[in-house]
Coordinates of C-alpha atoms (C1' of nucleotides) in Angstrom, one line a residue:
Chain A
X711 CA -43.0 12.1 -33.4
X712 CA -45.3 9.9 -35.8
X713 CA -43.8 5.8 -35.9
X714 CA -43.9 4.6 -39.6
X715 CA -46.0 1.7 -40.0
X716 CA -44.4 0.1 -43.1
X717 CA -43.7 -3.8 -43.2
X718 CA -40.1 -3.3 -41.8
X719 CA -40.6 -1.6 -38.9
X720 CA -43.3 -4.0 -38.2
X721 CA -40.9 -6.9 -37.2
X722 CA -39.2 -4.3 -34.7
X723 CA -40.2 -4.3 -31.3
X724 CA -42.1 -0.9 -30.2
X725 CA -39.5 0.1 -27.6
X726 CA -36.6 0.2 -30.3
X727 CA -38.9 2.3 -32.9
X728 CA -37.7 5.5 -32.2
X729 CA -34.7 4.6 -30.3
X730 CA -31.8 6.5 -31.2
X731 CA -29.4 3.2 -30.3
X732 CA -31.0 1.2 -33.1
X733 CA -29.1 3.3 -35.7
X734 CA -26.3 4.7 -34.0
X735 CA -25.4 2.3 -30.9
X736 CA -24.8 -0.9 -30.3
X737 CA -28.8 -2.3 -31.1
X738 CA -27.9 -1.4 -34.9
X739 CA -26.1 -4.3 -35.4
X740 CA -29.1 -6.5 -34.3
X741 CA -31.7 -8.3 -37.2
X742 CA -35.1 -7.8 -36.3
X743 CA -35.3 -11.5 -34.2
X744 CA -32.0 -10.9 -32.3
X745 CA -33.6 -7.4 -31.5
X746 CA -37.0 -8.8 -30.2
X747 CA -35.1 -11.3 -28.1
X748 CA -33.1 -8.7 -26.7
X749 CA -35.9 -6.5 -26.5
X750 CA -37.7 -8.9 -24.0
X751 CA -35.2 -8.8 -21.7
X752 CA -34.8 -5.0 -21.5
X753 CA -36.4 -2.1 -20.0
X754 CA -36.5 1.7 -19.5
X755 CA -36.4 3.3 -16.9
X756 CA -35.7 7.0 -16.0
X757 CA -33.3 7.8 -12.8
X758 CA -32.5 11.1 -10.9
X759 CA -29.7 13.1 -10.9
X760 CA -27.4 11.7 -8.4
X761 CA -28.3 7.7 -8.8
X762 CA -25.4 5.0 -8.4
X763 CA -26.0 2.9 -11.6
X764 CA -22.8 0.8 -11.0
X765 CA -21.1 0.7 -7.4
X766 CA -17.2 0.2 -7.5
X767 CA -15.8 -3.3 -6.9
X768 CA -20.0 -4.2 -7.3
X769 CA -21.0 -6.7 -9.2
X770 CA -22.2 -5.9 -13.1
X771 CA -25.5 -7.3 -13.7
X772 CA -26.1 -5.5 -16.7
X773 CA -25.2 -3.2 -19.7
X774 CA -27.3 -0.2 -20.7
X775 CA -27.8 2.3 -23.6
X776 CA -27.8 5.8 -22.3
X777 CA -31.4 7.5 -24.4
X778 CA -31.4 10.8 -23.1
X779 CA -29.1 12.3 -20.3
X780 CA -25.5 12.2 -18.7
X781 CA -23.7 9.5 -17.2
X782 CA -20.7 9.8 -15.2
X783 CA -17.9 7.5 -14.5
X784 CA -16.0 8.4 -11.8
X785 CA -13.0 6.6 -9.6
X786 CA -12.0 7.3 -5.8
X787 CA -8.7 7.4 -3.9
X788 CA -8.5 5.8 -0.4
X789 CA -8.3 9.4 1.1
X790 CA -11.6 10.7 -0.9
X791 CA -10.2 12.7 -4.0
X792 CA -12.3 11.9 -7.4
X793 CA -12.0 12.0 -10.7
X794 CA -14.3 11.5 -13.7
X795 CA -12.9 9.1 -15.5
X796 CA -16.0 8.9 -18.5
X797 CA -18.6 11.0 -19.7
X798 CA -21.5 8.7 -21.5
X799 CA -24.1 10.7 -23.2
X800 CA -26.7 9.4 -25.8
X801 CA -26.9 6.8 -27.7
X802 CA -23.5 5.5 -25.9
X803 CA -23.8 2.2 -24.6
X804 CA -22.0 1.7 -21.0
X805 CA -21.1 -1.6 -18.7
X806 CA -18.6 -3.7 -18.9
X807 CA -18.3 -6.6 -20.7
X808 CA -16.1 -9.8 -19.6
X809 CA -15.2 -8.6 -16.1
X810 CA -17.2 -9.6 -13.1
X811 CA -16.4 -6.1 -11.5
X812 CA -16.0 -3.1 -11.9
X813 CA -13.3 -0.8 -11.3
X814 CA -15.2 2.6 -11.3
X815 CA -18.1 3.7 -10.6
X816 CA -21.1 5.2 -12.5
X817 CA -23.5 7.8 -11.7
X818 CA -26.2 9.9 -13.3
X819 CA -24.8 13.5 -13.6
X820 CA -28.6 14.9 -14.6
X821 CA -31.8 13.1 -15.1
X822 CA -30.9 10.2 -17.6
X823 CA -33.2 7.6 -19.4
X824 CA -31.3 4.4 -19.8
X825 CA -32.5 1.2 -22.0
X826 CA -30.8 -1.5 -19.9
X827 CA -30.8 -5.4 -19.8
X828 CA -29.3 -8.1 -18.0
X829 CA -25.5 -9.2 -18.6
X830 CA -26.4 -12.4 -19.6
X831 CA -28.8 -12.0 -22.3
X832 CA -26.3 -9.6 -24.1
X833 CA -23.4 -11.9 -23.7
X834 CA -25.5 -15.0 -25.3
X835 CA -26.8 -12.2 -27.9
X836 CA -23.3 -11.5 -28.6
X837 CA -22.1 -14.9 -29.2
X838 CA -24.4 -15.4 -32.2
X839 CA -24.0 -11.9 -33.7
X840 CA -20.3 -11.0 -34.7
X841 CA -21.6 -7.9 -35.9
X842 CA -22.6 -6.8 -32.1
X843 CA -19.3 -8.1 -31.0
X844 CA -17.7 -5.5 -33.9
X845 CA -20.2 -2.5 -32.1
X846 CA -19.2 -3.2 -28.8
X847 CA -15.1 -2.8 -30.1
X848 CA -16.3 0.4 -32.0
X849 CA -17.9 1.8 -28.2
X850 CA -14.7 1.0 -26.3
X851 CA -12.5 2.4 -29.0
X852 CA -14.4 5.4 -28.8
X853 CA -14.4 5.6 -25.5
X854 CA -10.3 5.4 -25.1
X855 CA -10.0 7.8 -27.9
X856 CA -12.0 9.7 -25.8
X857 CA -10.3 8.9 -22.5
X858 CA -6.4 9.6 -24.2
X859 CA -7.7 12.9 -25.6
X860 CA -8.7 13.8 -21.9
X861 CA -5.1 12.8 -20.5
X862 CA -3.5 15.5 -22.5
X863 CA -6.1 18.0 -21.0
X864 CA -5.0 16.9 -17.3
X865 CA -1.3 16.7 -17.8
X866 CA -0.3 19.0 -19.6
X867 CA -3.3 22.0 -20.1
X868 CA -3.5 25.0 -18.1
X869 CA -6.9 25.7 -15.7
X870 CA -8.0 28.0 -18.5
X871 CA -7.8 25.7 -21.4
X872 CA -9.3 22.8 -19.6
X873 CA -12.4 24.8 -19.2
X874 CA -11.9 25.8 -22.3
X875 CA -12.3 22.4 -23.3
X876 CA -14.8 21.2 -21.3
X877 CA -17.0 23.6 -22.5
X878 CA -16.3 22.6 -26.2
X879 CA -17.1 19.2 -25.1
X880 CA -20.5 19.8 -24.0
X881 CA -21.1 22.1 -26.9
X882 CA -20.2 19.0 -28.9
X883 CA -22.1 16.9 -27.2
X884 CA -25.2 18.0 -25.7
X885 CA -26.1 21.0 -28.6
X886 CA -24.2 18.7 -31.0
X887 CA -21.7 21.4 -32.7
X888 CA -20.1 19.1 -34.9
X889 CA -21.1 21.7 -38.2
X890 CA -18.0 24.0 -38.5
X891 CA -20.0 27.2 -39.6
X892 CA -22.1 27.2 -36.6
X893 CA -20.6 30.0 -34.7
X894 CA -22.5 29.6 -31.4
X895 CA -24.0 27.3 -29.0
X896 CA -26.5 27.1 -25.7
X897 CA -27.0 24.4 -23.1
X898 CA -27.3 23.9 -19.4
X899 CA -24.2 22.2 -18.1
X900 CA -25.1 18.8 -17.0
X901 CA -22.7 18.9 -14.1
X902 CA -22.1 20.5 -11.2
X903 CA -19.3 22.9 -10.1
X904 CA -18.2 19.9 -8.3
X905 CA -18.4 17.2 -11.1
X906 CA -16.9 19.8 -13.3
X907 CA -13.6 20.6 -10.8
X908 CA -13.4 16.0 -10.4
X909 CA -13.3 15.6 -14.2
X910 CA -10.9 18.6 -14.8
X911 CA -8.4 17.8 -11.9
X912 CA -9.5 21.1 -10.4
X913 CA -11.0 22.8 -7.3
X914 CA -14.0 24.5 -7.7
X915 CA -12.8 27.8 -7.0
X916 CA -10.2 27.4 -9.5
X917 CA -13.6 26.4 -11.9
X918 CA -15.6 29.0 -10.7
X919 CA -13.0 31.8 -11.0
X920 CA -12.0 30.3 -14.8
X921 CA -15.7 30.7 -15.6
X922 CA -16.3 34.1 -14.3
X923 CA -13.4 35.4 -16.4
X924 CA -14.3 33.7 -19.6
X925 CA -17.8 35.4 -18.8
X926 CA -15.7 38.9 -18.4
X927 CA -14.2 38.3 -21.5
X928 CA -17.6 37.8 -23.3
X929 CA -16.6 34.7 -24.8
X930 CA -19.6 33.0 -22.6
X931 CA -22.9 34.2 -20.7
X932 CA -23.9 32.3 -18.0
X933 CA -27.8 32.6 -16.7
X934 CA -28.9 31.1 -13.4
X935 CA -25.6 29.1 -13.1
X936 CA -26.7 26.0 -15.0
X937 CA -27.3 27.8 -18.6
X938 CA -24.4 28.4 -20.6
X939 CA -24.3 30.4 -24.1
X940 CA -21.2 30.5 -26.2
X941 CA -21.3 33.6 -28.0
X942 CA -18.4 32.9 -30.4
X943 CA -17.4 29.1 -30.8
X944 CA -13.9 30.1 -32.4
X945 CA -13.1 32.4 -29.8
X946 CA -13.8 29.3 -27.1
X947 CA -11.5 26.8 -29.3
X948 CA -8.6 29.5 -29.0
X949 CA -8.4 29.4 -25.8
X950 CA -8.9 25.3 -25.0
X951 CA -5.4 24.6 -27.0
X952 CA -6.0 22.2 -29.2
Chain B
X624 CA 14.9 -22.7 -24.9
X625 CA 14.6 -25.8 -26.6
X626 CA 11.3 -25.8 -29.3
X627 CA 9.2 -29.0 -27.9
X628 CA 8.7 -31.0 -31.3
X629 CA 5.8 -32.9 -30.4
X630 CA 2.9 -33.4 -32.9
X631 CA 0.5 -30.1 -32.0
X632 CA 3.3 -27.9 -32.4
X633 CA 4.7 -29.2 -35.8
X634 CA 1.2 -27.6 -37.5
X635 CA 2.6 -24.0 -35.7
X636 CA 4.4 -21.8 -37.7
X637 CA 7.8 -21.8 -36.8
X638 CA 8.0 -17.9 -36.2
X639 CA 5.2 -18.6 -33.5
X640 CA 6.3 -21.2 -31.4
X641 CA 8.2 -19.7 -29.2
X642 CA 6.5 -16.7 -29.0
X643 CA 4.0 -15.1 -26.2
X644 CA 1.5 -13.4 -28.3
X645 CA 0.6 -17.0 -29.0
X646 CA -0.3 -17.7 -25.8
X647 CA -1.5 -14.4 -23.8
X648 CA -1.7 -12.5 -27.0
X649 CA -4.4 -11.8 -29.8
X650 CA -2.9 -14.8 -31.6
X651 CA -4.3 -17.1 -29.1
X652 CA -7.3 -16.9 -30.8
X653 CA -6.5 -18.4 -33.6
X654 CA -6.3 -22.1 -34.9
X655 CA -3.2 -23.3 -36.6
X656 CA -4.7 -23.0 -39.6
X657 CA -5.4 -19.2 -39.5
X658 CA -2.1 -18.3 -37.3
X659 CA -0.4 -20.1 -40.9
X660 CA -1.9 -17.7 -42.8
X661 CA -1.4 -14.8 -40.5
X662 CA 2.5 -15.4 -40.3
X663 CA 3.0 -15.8 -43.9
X664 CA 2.4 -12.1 -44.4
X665 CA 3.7 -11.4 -40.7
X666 CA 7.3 -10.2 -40.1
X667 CA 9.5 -9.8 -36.7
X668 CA 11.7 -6.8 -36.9
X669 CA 13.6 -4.9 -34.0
X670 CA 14.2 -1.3 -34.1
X671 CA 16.0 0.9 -31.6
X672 CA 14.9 3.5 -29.2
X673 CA 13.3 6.5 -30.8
X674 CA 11.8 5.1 -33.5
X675 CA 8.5 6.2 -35.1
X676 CA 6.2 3.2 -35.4
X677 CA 3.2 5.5 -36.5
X678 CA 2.9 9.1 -37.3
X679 CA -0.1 11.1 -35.8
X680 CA -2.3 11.6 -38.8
X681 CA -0.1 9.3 -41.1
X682 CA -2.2 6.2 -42.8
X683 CA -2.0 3.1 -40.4
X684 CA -0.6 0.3 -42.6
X685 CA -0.1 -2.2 -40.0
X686 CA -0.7 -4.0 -36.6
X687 CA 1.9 -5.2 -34.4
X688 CA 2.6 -7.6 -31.1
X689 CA 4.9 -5.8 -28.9
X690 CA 7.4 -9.0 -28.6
X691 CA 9.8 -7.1 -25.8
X692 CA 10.7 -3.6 -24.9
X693 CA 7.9 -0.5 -24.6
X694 CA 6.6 1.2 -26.9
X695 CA 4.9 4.4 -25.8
X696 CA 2.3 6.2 -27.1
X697 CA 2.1 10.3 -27.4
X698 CA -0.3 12.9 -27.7
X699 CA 1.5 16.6 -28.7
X700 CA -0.4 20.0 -28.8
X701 CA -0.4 22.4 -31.7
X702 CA 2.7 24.6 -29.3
X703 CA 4.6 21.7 -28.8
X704 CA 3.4 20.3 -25.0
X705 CA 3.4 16.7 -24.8
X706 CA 1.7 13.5 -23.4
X707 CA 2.4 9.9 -23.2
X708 CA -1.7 8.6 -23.2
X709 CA -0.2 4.9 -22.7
X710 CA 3.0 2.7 -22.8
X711 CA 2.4 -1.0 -24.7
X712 CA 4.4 -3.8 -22.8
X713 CA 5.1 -7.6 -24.0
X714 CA 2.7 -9.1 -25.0
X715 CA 0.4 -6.5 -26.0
X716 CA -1.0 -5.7 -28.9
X717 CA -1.1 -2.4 -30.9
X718 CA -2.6 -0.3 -34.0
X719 CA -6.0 1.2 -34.6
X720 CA -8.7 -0.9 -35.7
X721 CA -11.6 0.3 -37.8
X722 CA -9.7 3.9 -38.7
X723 CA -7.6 4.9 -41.3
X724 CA -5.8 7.8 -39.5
X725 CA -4.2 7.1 -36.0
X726 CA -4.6 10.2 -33.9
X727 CA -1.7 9.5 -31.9
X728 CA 1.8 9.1 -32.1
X729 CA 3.6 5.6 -31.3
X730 CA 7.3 5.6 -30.9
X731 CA 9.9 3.0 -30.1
X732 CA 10.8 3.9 -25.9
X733 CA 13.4 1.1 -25.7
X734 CA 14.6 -1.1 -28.4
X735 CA 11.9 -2.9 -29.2
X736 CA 11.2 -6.2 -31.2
X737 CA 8.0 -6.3 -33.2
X738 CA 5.3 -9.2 -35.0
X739 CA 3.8 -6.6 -37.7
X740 CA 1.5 -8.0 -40.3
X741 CA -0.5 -5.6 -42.5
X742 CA -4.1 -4.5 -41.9
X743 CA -5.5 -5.9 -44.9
X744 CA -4.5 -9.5 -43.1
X745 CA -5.7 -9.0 -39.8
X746 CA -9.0 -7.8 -40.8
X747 CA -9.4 -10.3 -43.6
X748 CA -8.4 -13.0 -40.7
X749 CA -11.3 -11.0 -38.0
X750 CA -14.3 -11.6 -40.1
X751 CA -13.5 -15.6 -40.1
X752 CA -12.3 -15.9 -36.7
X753 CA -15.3 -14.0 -34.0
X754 CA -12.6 -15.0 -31.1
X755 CA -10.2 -12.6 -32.7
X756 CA -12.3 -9.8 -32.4
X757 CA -13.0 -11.1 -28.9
X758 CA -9.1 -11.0 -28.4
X759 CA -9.1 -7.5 -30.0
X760 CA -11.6 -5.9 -27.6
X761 CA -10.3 -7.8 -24.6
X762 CA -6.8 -5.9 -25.5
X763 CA -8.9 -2.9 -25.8
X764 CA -10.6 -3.2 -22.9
X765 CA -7.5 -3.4 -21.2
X766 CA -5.9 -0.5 -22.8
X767 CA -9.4 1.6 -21.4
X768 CA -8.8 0.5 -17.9
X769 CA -5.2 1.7 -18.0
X770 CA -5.7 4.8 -19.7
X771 CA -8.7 5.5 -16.9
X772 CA -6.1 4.8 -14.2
X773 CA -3.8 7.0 -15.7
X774 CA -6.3 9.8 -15.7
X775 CA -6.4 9.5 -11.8
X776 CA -3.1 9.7 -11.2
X777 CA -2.9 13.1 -13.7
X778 CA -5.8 14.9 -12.2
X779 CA -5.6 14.2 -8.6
X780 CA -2.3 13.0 -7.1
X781 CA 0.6 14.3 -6.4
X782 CA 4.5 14.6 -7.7
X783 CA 5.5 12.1 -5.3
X784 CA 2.4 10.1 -5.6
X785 CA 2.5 10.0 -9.4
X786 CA 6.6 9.4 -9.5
X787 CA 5.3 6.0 -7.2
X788 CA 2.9 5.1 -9.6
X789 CA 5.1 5.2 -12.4
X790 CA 7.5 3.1 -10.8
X791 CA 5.0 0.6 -9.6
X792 CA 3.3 0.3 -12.9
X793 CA 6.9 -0.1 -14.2
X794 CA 7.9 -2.6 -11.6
X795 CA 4.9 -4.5 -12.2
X796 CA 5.0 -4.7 -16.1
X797 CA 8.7 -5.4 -16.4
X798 CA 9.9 -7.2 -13.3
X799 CA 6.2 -8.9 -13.2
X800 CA 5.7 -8.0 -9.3
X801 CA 2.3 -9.3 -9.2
X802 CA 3.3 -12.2 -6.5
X803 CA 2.4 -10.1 -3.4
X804 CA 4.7 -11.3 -1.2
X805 CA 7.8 -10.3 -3.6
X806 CA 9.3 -7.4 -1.3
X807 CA 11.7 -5.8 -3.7
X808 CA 12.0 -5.2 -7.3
X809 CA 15.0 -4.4 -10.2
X810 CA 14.3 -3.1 -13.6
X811 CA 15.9 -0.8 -15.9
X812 CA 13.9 2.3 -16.4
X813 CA 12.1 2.2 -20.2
X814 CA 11.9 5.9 -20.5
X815 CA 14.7 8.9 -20.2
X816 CA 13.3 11.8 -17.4
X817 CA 11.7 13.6 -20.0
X818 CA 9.4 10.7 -20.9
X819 CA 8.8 10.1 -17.1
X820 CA 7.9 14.0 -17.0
X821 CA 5.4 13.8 -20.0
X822 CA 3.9 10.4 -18.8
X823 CA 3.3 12.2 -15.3
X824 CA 2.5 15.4 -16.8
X825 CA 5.7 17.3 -15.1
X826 CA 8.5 18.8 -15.6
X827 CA 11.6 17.0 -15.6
X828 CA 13.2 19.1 -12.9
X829 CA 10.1 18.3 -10.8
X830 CA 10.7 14.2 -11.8
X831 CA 14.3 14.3 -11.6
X832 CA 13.7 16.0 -7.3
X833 CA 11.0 13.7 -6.5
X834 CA 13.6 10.5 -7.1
X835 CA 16.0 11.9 -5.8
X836 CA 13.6 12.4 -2.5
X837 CA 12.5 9.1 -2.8
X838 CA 16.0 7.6 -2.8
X839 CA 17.7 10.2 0.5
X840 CA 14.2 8.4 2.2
X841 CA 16.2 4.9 1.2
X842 CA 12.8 3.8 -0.9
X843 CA 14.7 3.1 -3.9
X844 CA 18.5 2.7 -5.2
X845 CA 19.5 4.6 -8.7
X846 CA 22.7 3.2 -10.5
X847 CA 23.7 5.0 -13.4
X848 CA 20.6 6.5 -13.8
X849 CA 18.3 4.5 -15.3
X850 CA 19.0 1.2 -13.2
X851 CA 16.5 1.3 -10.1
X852 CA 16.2 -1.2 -7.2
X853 CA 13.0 -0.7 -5.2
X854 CA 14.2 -1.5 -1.9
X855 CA 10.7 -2.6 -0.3
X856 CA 7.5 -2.7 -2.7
X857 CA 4.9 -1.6 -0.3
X858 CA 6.5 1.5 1.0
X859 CA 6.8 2.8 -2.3
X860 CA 2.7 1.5 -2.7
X861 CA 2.0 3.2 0.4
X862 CA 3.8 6.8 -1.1
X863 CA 1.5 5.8 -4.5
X864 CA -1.6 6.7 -2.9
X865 CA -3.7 3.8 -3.9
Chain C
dC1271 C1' -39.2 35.4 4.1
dG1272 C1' -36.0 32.2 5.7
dG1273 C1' -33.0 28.3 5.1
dG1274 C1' -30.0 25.0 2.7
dG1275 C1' -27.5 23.7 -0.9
dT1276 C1' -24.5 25.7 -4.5
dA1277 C1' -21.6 29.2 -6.4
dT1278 C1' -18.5 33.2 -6.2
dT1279 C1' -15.0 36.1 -4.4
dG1280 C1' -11.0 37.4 -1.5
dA1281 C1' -6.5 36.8 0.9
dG1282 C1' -2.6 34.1 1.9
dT1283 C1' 0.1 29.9 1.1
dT1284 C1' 2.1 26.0 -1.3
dC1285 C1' 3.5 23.0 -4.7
dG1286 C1' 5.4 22.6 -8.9
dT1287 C1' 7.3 25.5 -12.5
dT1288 C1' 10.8 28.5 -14.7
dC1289 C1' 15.2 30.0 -15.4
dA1290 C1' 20.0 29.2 -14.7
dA1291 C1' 24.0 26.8 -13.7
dA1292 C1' 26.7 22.7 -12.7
dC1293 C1' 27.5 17.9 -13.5
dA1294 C1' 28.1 13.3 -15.8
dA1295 C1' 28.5 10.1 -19.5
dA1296 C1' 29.4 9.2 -24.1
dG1297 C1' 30.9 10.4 -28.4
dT1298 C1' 33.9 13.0 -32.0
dG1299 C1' 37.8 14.6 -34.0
dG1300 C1' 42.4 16.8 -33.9
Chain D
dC519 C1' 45.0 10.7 -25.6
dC520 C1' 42.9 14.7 -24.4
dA521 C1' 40.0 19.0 -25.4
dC522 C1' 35.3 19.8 -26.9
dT523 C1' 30.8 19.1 -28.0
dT524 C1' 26.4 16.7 -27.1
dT525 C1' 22.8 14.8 -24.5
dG526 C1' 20.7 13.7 -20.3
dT527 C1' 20.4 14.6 -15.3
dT528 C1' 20.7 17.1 -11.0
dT529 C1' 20.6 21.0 -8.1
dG530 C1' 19.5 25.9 -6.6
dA531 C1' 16.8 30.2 -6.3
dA532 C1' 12.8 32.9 -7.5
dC533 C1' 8.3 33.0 -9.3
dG534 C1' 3.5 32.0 -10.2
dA535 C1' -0.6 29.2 -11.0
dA536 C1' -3.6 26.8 -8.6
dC537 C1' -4.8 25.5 -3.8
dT538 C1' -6.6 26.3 1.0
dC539 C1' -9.3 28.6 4.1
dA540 C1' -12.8 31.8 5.0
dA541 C1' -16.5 34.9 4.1
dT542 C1' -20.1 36.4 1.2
dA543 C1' -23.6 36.0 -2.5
dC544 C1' -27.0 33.5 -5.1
dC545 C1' -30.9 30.5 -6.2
dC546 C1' -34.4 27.4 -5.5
dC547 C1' -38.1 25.8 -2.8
dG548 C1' -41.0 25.4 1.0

DNA sequence: CGGGGTATTGAGTTCGTTCAAACAAAGTGG
DNA sequence: CCACTTTGTTTGAACGAACTCAATACCCCG
């Protein structure tokens, strides 16, 4: 990807250039000086599969912008049983803001990329621009849209539909189906059996044997367990029950 | 309750004095100036059990303080199953910022008294007042933790775990148990069985067995059905499976 | 080729559901 | 005032979807 050099993007720092956040997350509220300030303050960084980016009842000591990648949020029982509370793909921005702690935890699902910066210098950012305030309300209602729309597929959705779902979420969201006419999709699931049985409220057999049929039915193929293609999209929304 | 007539309060709209939103709710944001103009176009209004307060997919006209009662909040697939995604107790706030179309379904639980005022005025009132929109994500914020919680206690816990939630969470919003050394609670129950059942994501048979169990183990008292007295708080924490 | 993590498949069980009936409280109207 | 509906709740018996436990298969990587 070629960087324009006109005279605007000159006043934008060079990490932000191509960043997806500028223009869809929470950076795109930011004026080119609020945006080098915060840009100071930041850094990338890339993190494996499997890292703790925020510990329950930890500390926060800062935000991030997921850039490539899967995030997931997850919360524990005393006794061990999980669920995934949160899936955060790119450009969603994660943390949490006015809370010392943290209730759940958050994890890297695949290999993610994360622009992050301290707590502080976001909260002082914050205070002078309303407009990243009004972002920041925009993520969070997102995010409980999301979350609500999730409790209906754990109360009240049979094992089938919720895989049903779950695939149409990651279609949605990884391969980015929103265009109606597209009648297929392809991606490698970025969880594990596991992660995939803690965010449905499921064992894994009960995953693994909903998968296999959908695979008999030849609404999916699945290659070397990870890759999944959706041979017809319309077929997959039947079956998650709107 | 006597109004205190002292000078600060004489520049408070009378509607507001004596009301909690002012104090733990969004209005707390506001100087006297702007809660003035926000209560000229603001009205209080009770209206019984069962009513509609929004429509899923209906136009959102307004924004409301929950003053007392519950107001719950549903989800409904295309065949008819159902799903309370979150119940709104005094003082909190409701309505959908930033959207013109609510995607879910709020609905009077108990009788309920309302502070409505109408979209155009709140949002007119954000853009001057940043600690609104501070108020307004804070609210939020809280409404995402809950909803997360919830999703826990769909996925991975039990019928008798999840009938222990729901009467903690109950216990704790209406009888305010938040003094831990308070060993027993009273409250009338907000919602019939069949909102218990789509809150848990049950059936009413199974909610209607699981009190019944919890009342032969001498956990709880039920007097004409919707009247419960938890006998001691932290056995019925202990069956909630943290 | 072997080994360790991950996923699938099978058999038996359980928890919550479904279907059905009885019960209780609160109207409604003759 | 009493039959009769209506609405909400409880209880029972049988069923079934998802779980548990156990064995097998797959895939990656050294």
């Amino acid at each position: 990807m070629t960087v324009r050099q006109d005279i605007h993007n000159s006043d934008i720092p060079v990490l932000c250039q191509a960043c997806e956040a500028r223009h869809h997350g929470v950076c795109g509220a930011l004026d080119p000086n609020k945006l080098v300030a915060l840009a100071k303050t930041s850094s990338r960084r890339q993190v494996d599969a499997g890292t703790e980016l925020i510990g329950d009842a930890e500390a926060i000591h800062s935000y991030a912008n997921v850039l490539s990648g899967v995030v997931k949020l997850t919360k524990t029982l005393s006794d061990g049983r999980q669920q995934i509370v949160g899936l955060q793909f790119a450009p969603d921005f994660f943390g949490r803001p006015f809370r010392a702690e943290s209730a759940i935890n958050a994890e890297a699902a695949t290999r993610v990329s994360l622009c992050s910066f301290p707590k502080a210098a976001l909260e002082r950012i914050m205070k002078e621009s309303p407009g990243l305030q009004g972002r920041l309300l925009g993520q969070t209602l997102k995010d409980l849209d999301a979350a609500r729309e999730w409790m209906v597929t754990l109360g009240r959705k049979t094992a089938a539909e919720k895989i049903a779902s779950f695939l149409l979420l990651i279609a949605r969201n990884i391969d980015r189906v929103s265009d109606p006419n597209m009648r297929t999709a392809a991606f490698d699931l970025p969880l594990t059996r596991n992660d995939i049985a803690d965010f449905l409220g499921l064992t894994i057999e009960t995953v693994s044997r909903q998968l296999t049929k959908l695979r008999a039915d030849g609404v999916i193929r699945i290659e070397n367990n990870r890759h999944v293609v959706v041979v017809d999209i319309s077929r997959l929304e039947a079956r998650a029950g709107s």
